[in-house]
Short mmCIF file of C-alpha atoms in Angstrom, two decimals:
data_model
loop_
_atom_site.label_atom_id
_atom_site.label_comp_id
_atom_site.label_asym_id
_atom_site.label_seq_id
_atom_site.Cartn_x
_atom_site.Cartn_y
_atom_site.Cartn_z
CA PHE A 252 -37.41 45.46 22.88
CA ALA A 253 -36.13 42.13 24.06
CA THR A 254 -33.50 39.70 22.86
CA CYS A 255 -33.86 35.93 23.04
CA ASN A 256 -32.54 32.65 21.73
CA PRO A 257 -33.23 32.34 17.97
CA GLY A 258 -36.38 30.31 17.36
CA TRP A 259 -38.04 31.44 20.60
CA GLU A 260 -39.42 34.75 19.30
CA SER A 261 -43.04 33.53 19.18
CA ALA A 262 -42.80 32.07 22.67
CA LEU A 263 -41.33 35.35 23.94
CA LYS A 264 -44.19 37.29 22.33
CA ALA A 265 -46.66 34.98 24.08
CA GLU A 266 -44.91 35.54 27.41
CA MET A 267 -44.99 39.31 26.91
CA ARG A 268 -48.66 39.13 25.98
CA THR A 269 -49.35 37.35 29.26
CA ARG A 270 -47.35 39.97 31.16
CA HIS A 271 -48.70 43.13 29.46
CA GLY A 272 -51.95 42.10 27.78
CA GLU A 273 -53.23 44.39 25.04
CA THR A 274 -51.07 47.35 26.05
CA ILE A 275 -48.32 46.26 23.64
CA THR A 276 -48.36 44.96 20.08
CA PRO A 277 -45.44 43.23 18.31
CA ALA A 278 -43.61 45.35 15.75
CA PHE A 279 -40.13 44.63 14.33
CA LEU A 280 -38.85 41.05 14.48
CA ARG A 281 -35.58 39.43 13.50
CA PRO A 282 -34.02 36.19 14.77
CA GLY A 283 -33.08 36.86 18.39
CA LEU A 284 -34.73 40.31 18.57
CA VAL A 285 -38.35 41.43 19.03
CA THR A 286 -39.76 44.92 19.48
CA TRP A 287 -43.23 46.09 20.54
CA LYS A 288 -45.26 49.25 20.17
CA VAL A 289 -46.81 50.52 23.38
CA THR A 290 -50.51 51.13 22.82
CA GLY A 291 -51.51 51.72 26.44
CA GLU A 292 -50.14 52.54 29.85
CA ILE A 293 -47.42 50.20 31.18
CA ALA A 294 -46.77 50.36 34.89
CA GLU A 295 -43.21 50.99 36.07
CA GLN A 296 -41.57 47.58 36.32
CA ARG A 297 -38.14 48.30 37.75
CA ASN A 298 -36.55 45.67 39.96
CA LEU A 299 -38.77 42.92 38.61
CA PRO A 300 -37.37 39.84 36.84
CA LEU A 301 -37.01 39.98 33.08
CA PRO A 302 -39.29 37.80 30.97
CA VAL A 303 -37.98 34.26 31.35
CA LEU A 304 -37.13 33.98 27.66
CA ALA A 305 -35.42 37.39 27.40
CA HIS A 306 -31.67 37.95 27.74
CA VAL A 307 -31.95 41.75 27.64
CA SER A 308 -35.04 43.95 27.66
CA GLY A 309 -35.46 47.70 27.56
CA SER A 310 -36.73 50.69 25.61
CA SER A 311 -36.12 51.04 21.87
CA LEU A 312 -34.39 54.10 20.44
CA GLY A 313 -34.31 53.15 16.77
CA MET A 314 -32.21 51.78 13.90
CA ALA A 315 -28.95 53.32 12.72
CA LYS A 316 -27.61 52.70 9.21
CA THR A 317 -24.86 55.32 9.43
CA GLN A 318 -22.50 56.71 12.05
CA GLU A 319 -24.40 59.97 12.09
CA GLU A 320 -27.71 58.17 12.68
CA LEU A 321 -26.08 56.31 15.58
CA ARG A 322 -25.01 59.58 17.16
CA GLU A 323 -28.46 61.14 16.63
CA ILE A 324 -30.26 58.16 18.15
CA ALA A 325 -27.96 57.99 21.18
CA ALA A 326 -28.58 61.70 21.75
CA LYS A 327 -32.30 60.92 22.32
CA LEU A 328 -31.45 59.66 25.80
CA GLY A 329 -31.16 63.23 27.03
CA SER A 330 -28.72 62.16 29.74
CA LEU A 331 -25.41 60.46 29.15
CA PRO A 332 -25.44 56.67 29.49
CA ASP A 333 -23.29 55.26 32.28
CA ARG A 334 -22.34 52.15 30.33
CA ILE A 335 -22.49 50.85 26.77
CA HIS A 336 -23.16 47.24 25.80
CA VAL A 337 -22.43 46.22 22.21
CA PHE A 338 -23.37 42.67 21.26
CA PRO A 339 -24.51 40.53 18.32
CA ARG A 340 -28.19 39.93 17.67
CA VAL A 341 -27.74 36.14 17.49
CA LEU A 342 -26.04 34.36 20.39
CA PRO A 343 -25.13 30.81 19.26
CA GLU A 344 -26.12 27.92 21.53
CA ASN A 345 -22.55 26.58 21.42
CA GLY A 346 -21.09 29.96 22.30
CA PHE A 347 -18.48 31.99 20.47
CA THR A 348 -14.95 30.92 19.63
CA ALA A 349 -11.97 32.99 20.76
CA GLU A 350 -11.69 34.42 17.26
CA GLU A 351 -15.36 35.40 17.24
CA TRP A 352 -14.96 37.13 20.61
CA ASP A 353 -12.03 39.08 19.16
CA ALA A 354 -14.25 40.22 16.27
CA ILE A 355 -17.01 41.24 18.70
CA ASP A 356 -14.50 43.23 20.75
CA ALA A 357 -13.26 45.00 17.62
CA ARG A 358 -16.83 45.91 16.60
CA SER A 359 -17.57 47.16 20.10
CA GLU A 360 -14.45 49.35 20.14
CA GLU A 361 -15.43 50.80 16.76
CA ILE A 362 -18.94 51.72 17.96
CA VAL A 363 -17.74 53.12 21.28
CA SER A 364 -15.20 55.28 19.40
CA ILE A 365 -17.99 56.75 17.24
CA LEU A 366 -20.05 57.62 20.32
CA ARG A 367 -17.09 59.22 22.06
CA GLU A 368 -16.35 61.34 19.03
CA SER A 369 -19.87 62.74 19.36
CA GLY A 370 -19.38 63.73 22.99
CA LEU A 371 -20.62 60.66 24.82
CA ASN A 372 -18.16 58.95 27.14
CA PRO A 373 -19.80 55.68 28.19
CA ASP A 374 -17.89 53.08 30.19
CA SER A 375 -17.80 49.49 28.93
CA SER A 376 -17.19 47.91 32.34
CA PRO A 377 -19.99 45.99 34.15
CA PRO A 378 -22.74 48.34 35.39
CA PHE A 379 -23.89 48.99 38.93
CA GLN A 380 -27.54 48.80 39.92
CA GLY A 381 -29.53 51.78 38.72
CA GLU A 382 -27.07 52.79 36.00
CA LEU A 383 -28.32 53.52 32.50
CA VAL A 384 -26.96 51.13 29.86
CA LEU A 385 -26.99 51.95 26.15
CA ASP A 386 -27.54 48.73 24.14
CA VAL A 387 -26.22 48.59 20.58
CA ILE A 388 -27.08 45.36 18.76
CA PHE A 389 -25.49 44.41 15.46
CA GLY A 390 -26.55 41.74 12.99
CA ASP A 391 -25.35 40.54 9.60
CA GLU A 392 -22.90 42.49 7.46
CA GLY A 393 -24.61 45.66 6.19
CA GLU A 394 -27.53 45.36 8.62
CA ALA A 395 -28.53 48.51 10.47
CA LEU A 396 -27.63 48.71 14.15
CA PHE A 397 -30.47 48.45 16.66
CA VAL A 398 -30.17 50.88 19.57
CA GLY A 399 -32.00 50.76 22.90
CA TRP A 400 -31.42 51.28 26.60
CA HIS A 401 -32.15 49.72 29.96
CA ARG A 402 -31.39 50.34 33.63
CA HIS A 403 -29.29 47.71 35.33
CA ASP A 404 -30.78 45.90 38.33
CA ARG A 405 -30.05 42.77 40.35
CA PHE A 406 -32.02 40.54 37.97
CA ARG A 407 -29.85 41.30 34.96
CA PHE A 408 -26.61 39.64 33.99
CA PRO A 409 -24.09 42.52 33.95
CA PHE A 410 -22.39 41.75 30.63
CA PRO A 411 -23.46 42.66 27.08
CA GLY A 412 -26.35 40.63 25.73
CA GLY A 413 -26.52 38.48 28.86
CA MET A 414 -23.71 36.37 27.36
CA PRO A 415 -20.93 35.19 29.68
CA ARG A 416 -17.52 34.99 28.04
CA ALA A 417 -17.23 31.20 28.28
CA ILE A 418 -15.59 29.37 25.37
CA LEU A 419 -16.53 25.71 24.91
CA PRO A 420 -13.26 23.72 24.97
CA ASP A 421 -12.64 21.25 22.16
CA ASP A 422 -12.04 18.52 24.74
CA ALA A 423 -15.10 19.20 26.93
CA PRO A 424 -16.93 15.92 27.74
CA SER A 425 -20.19 17.46 26.45
CA ARG A 426 -21.79 20.86 25.77
CA ALA A 427 -23.28 20.61 29.27
CA TRP A 428 -19.96 22.24 30.21
CA LEU A 429 -21.14 25.45 28.55
CA LYS A 430 -24.55 25.36 30.23
CA MET A 431 -22.89 24.92 33.62
CA GLU A 432 -20.35 27.68 32.94
CA GLN A 433 -23.05 30.14 31.87
CA GLY A 434 -25.16 29.20 34.88
CA LEU A 435 -22.22 29.66 37.26
CA HIS A 436 -21.48 33.09 35.76
CA TYR A 437 -25.12 34.09 36.16
CA ALA A 438 -25.02 32.89 39.79
CA GLY A 439 -21.93 34.99 40.48
CA LEU A 440 -19.60 31.97 40.57
CA GLY A 441 -17.83 32.33 37.25
CA ASP A 442 -14.35 33.16 38.54
CA PRO A 443 -11.64 30.46 38.70
CA GLY A 444 -11.57 28.84 42.12
CA SER A 445 -15.05 30.17 42.95
CA LEU A 446 -16.08 26.74 44.29
CA ALA A 447 -12.84 25.88 46.10
CA GLY A 448 -13.71 23.99 49.28
CA LYS A 449 -17.38 23.66 48.22
CA THR A 450 -19.39 20.50 47.63
CA ALA A 451 -21.70 20.17 44.63
CA LEU A 452 -24.37 17.55 43.96
CA GLU A 453 -25.18 17.13 40.26
CA LEU A 454 -28.21 15.13 39.12
CA GLY A 455 -28.10 13.84 35.54
CA CYS A 456 -24.34 14.29 35.29
CA ALA A 457 -23.38 11.89 32.45
CA PRO A 458 -21.23 12.06 30.42
CA GLY A 459 -19.71 14.78 32.54
CA GLY A 460 -19.62 18.22 30.92
CA GLY A 461 -21.26 19.93 33.88
CA SER A 462 -19.22 17.98 36.42
CA PHE A 463 -16.03 18.88 34.55
CA SER A 464 -16.93 22.56 34.86
CA LEU A 465 -17.67 22.27 38.58
CA LEU A 466 -14.45 20.35 39.23
CA THR A 467 -12.29 22.86 37.41
CA HIS A 468 -13.82 25.61 39.55
CA GLY A 469 -12.53 23.75 42.60
CA ALA A 470 -15.63 21.88 43.80
CA LYS A 471 -15.91 18.41 45.24
CA VAL A 472 -18.60 16.84 43.05
CA LEU A 473 -21.11 14.09 43.81
CA GLY A 474 -22.51 13.01 40.44
CA VAL A 475 -25.70 11.00 40.03
CA ASP A 476 -26.50 9.23 36.74
CA THR A 477 -26.89 5.73 35.37
CA GLY A 478 -24.90 6.77 32.28
CA GLU A 479 -21.20 6.28 31.70
CA MET A 480 -18.90 9.11 32.75
CA ASP A 481 -16.07 10.56 30.69
CA GLY A 482 -12.63 9.37 31.81
CA ARG A 483 -11.42 12.95 32.31
CA VAL A 484 -14.07 13.43 34.97
CA LEU A 485 -13.39 10.10 36.66
CA ALA A 486 -9.70 11.06 36.86
CA PHE A 487 -10.53 13.74 39.44
CA ALA A 488 -10.10 12.49 42.99
CA ALA A 489 -12.74 15.08 43.96
CA PHE A 490 -15.43 13.30 41.90
CA THR A 491 -17.71 10.58 43.27
CA HIS A 492 -20.08 8.78 40.89
CA PHE A 493 -23.40 7.31 42.07
CA GLU A 494 -24.30 5.00 39.16
CA ILE A 495 -28.01 5.08 39.92
CA SER A 496 -30.96 7.30 39.07
CA ALA A 497 -31.92 10.26 41.23
CA GLY A 498 -35.03 8.39 42.31
CA GLU A 499 -32.93 5.49 43.60
CA LEU A 500 -30.47 7.66 45.51
CA CYS A 501 -30.57 7.05 49.25
CA ILE A 502 -30.51 10.38 51.06
CA GLU A 503 -28.54 8.84 53.93
CA ASP A 504 -25.63 8.44 51.47
CA LEU A 505 -25.44 12.21 51.07
CA PRO A 506 -23.84 14.75 53.38
CA ARG A 507 -26.15 16.78 55.57
CA ARG A 508 -25.37 19.84 53.50
CA VAL A 509 -23.96 20.62 50.08
CA ASP A 510 -23.20 24.09 48.78
CA LEU A 511 -24.55 23.74 45.23
CA LEU A 512 -27.31 21.53 43.82
CA ALA A 513 -27.31 21.23 40.03
CA SER A 514 -29.61 19.21 37.82
CA ASP A 515 -29.83 18.50 34.11
CA MET A 516 -31.98 15.36 34.18
CA ASN A 517 -33.74 14.34 30.97
CA LEU A 518 -37.12 14.16 32.70
CA ALA A 519 -40.36 16.12 32.54
CA PRO A 520 -40.12 19.09 34.95
CA PRO A 521 -42.79 17.81 37.39
CA VAL A 522 -40.86 14.55 37.80
CA ALA A 523 -37.45 16.22 37.99
CA LEU A 524 -38.69 18.69 40.60
CA ARG A 525 -40.08 15.89 42.75
CA TYR A 526 -36.60 14.36 43.00
CA ILE A 527 -34.97 17.76 43.52
CA GLU A 528 -37.37 18.63 46.33
CA ARG A 529 -36.68 15.35 48.12
CA LEU A 530 -32.91 15.75 47.95
CA GLN A 531 -32.86 19.48 48.71
CA ARG A 532 -34.68 18.83 51.98
CA ARG A 533 -31.63 16.75 52.94
CA VAL A 534 -28.71 18.78 51.60
CA ARG A 535 -30.11 22.33 51.92
CA ALA A 536 -27.93 23.76 49.14
CA LYS A 537 -27.65 27.54 49.11
CA THR A 538 -27.00 27.71 45.37
CA LEU A 539 -29.34 26.02 42.88
CA LEU A 540 -28.69 25.56 39.14
CA LEU A 541 -31.60 23.58 37.72
CA THR A 542 -32.09 22.91 34.01
CA LEU A 543 -35.70 22.00 33.16
CA LYS A 544 -36.80 20.59 29.81
CA ILE A 545 -39.50 22.81 28.23
CA ASN A 546 -40.43 20.81 25.15
CA ASP A 547 -43.88 22.24 24.39
CA ALA A 548 -46.29 25.08 25.07
CA LYS A 549 -47.91 23.15 27.92
CA MET A 550 -44.64 22.99 29.84
CA GLN A 551 -43.88 26.62 28.99
CA ALA A 552 -47.20 27.71 30.48
CA GLN A 553 -46.26 26.00 33.74
CA ILE A 554 -42.93 27.82 34.18
CA PRO A 555 -44.36 30.16 36.88
CA ALA A 556 -45.59 27.13 38.85
CA PHE A 557 -42.21 25.40 38.50
CA LEU A 558 -40.48 28.55 39.73
CA GLU A 559 -42.75 28.78 42.77
CA ARG A 560 -41.87 25.19 43.70
CA VAL A 561 -38.17 26.01 43.56
CA ARG A 562 -38.60 29.23 45.56
CA LYS A 563 -39.87 27.15 48.46
CA LEU A 564 -36.57 25.24 48.50
CA THR A 565 -34.16 28.12 48.98
CA PRO A 566 -34.05 31.02 51.46
CA GLY A 567 -32.72 33.39 48.79
CA GLU A 568 -34.28 34.68 45.61
CA ALA A 569 -34.70 32.37 42.63
CA ILE A 570 -35.36 33.31 39.02
CA ALA A 571 -36.07 31.45 35.80
CA THR A 572 -34.13 32.35 32.67
CA GLN A 573 -33.16 30.87 29.34
CA LEU A 574 -29.39 30.83 29.00
CA PRO A 575 -27.93 31.30 25.51
CA SER A 576 -26.81 27.64 25.61
CA ASN A 577 -30.25 26.31 26.56
CA ARG A 578 -32.13 24.58 23.77
CA LYS A 579 -35.68 23.49 24.66
CA GLU A 580 -34.84 24.29 28.26
CA ILE A 581 -34.82 26.93 30.92
CA THR A 582 -32.58 27.30 33.94
CA ILE A 583 -33.87 28.12 37.42
CA LEU A 584 -31.18 29.44 39.71
CA SER A 585 -30.72 31.15 43.01
CA LEU A 586 -29.82 34.78 42.51
CA PRO A 587 -26.57 36.26 43.86
CA GLU A 588 -26.10 39.75 45.22
CA ARG A 589 -25.49 41.98 42.19
CA ARG A 590 -23.19 44.97 42.24
#
């Protein structure tokens, strides 16, 4: 099984077909969730990146309409799970409100209580590498629970559903705030003050949602965009605005090194990457958070090539993923050390 952004199920199936060929065939499908039947031998694929379009992927255990069915399905694991992740099937692109998170927490506590009554004692804290995670996915009211499992590794976001707990503020300059927050969490920089004393260069920063996120994490931000910036961003003394395009930016105006290079330019990926490559050779950022527009199947087919170009720019590992807040986009980021 794999979960994804609603509307991307067909694209995920195409990606899985490329990865596994005729050894799997699609089975059950709902918005945000796809399962496959294994019709041949699949090689062990531990410690390999997830499909780009998948938030979570693992082995299916079945559907549970009742509490007893949930207990019976969980018992199929044979060994006790180390962790349990309970999360909704559909992750909204604008994130959840505080009230919705409270409802998710209540549902999770209810399901964990049922499992504990049956003898399981899974922990809901973030997993360590190699630990077995029981995934319980819920949908609309009255819909059966979907149950599966996966083993945690360094390529997986350690929270349920791959969804950071970031709530889009009402006064955020733009929803780019949420994309930046989710990207920072994925890169291991989600804690308050995680960028204190760091310098970030953001390409395509207007009107300022991403910059606002970086600034509130403590970064000094160099923003590049011809567009007008939100006054709340300009009010930060730590923000410098280059009112030009990335192609016009003179590299001599930049410091020799920045800590984080972010980009959300509204350009075709080959063009955006050309500018990113030029600037990265100057600033040598350790952390990359690059949003690329994937507007059609042609661009989607080139994702592996785009990723290879980025991997040449950073000494660490880089992966491509689709964050819950991404629309017709993916994010390529440098990977932190996972616990």
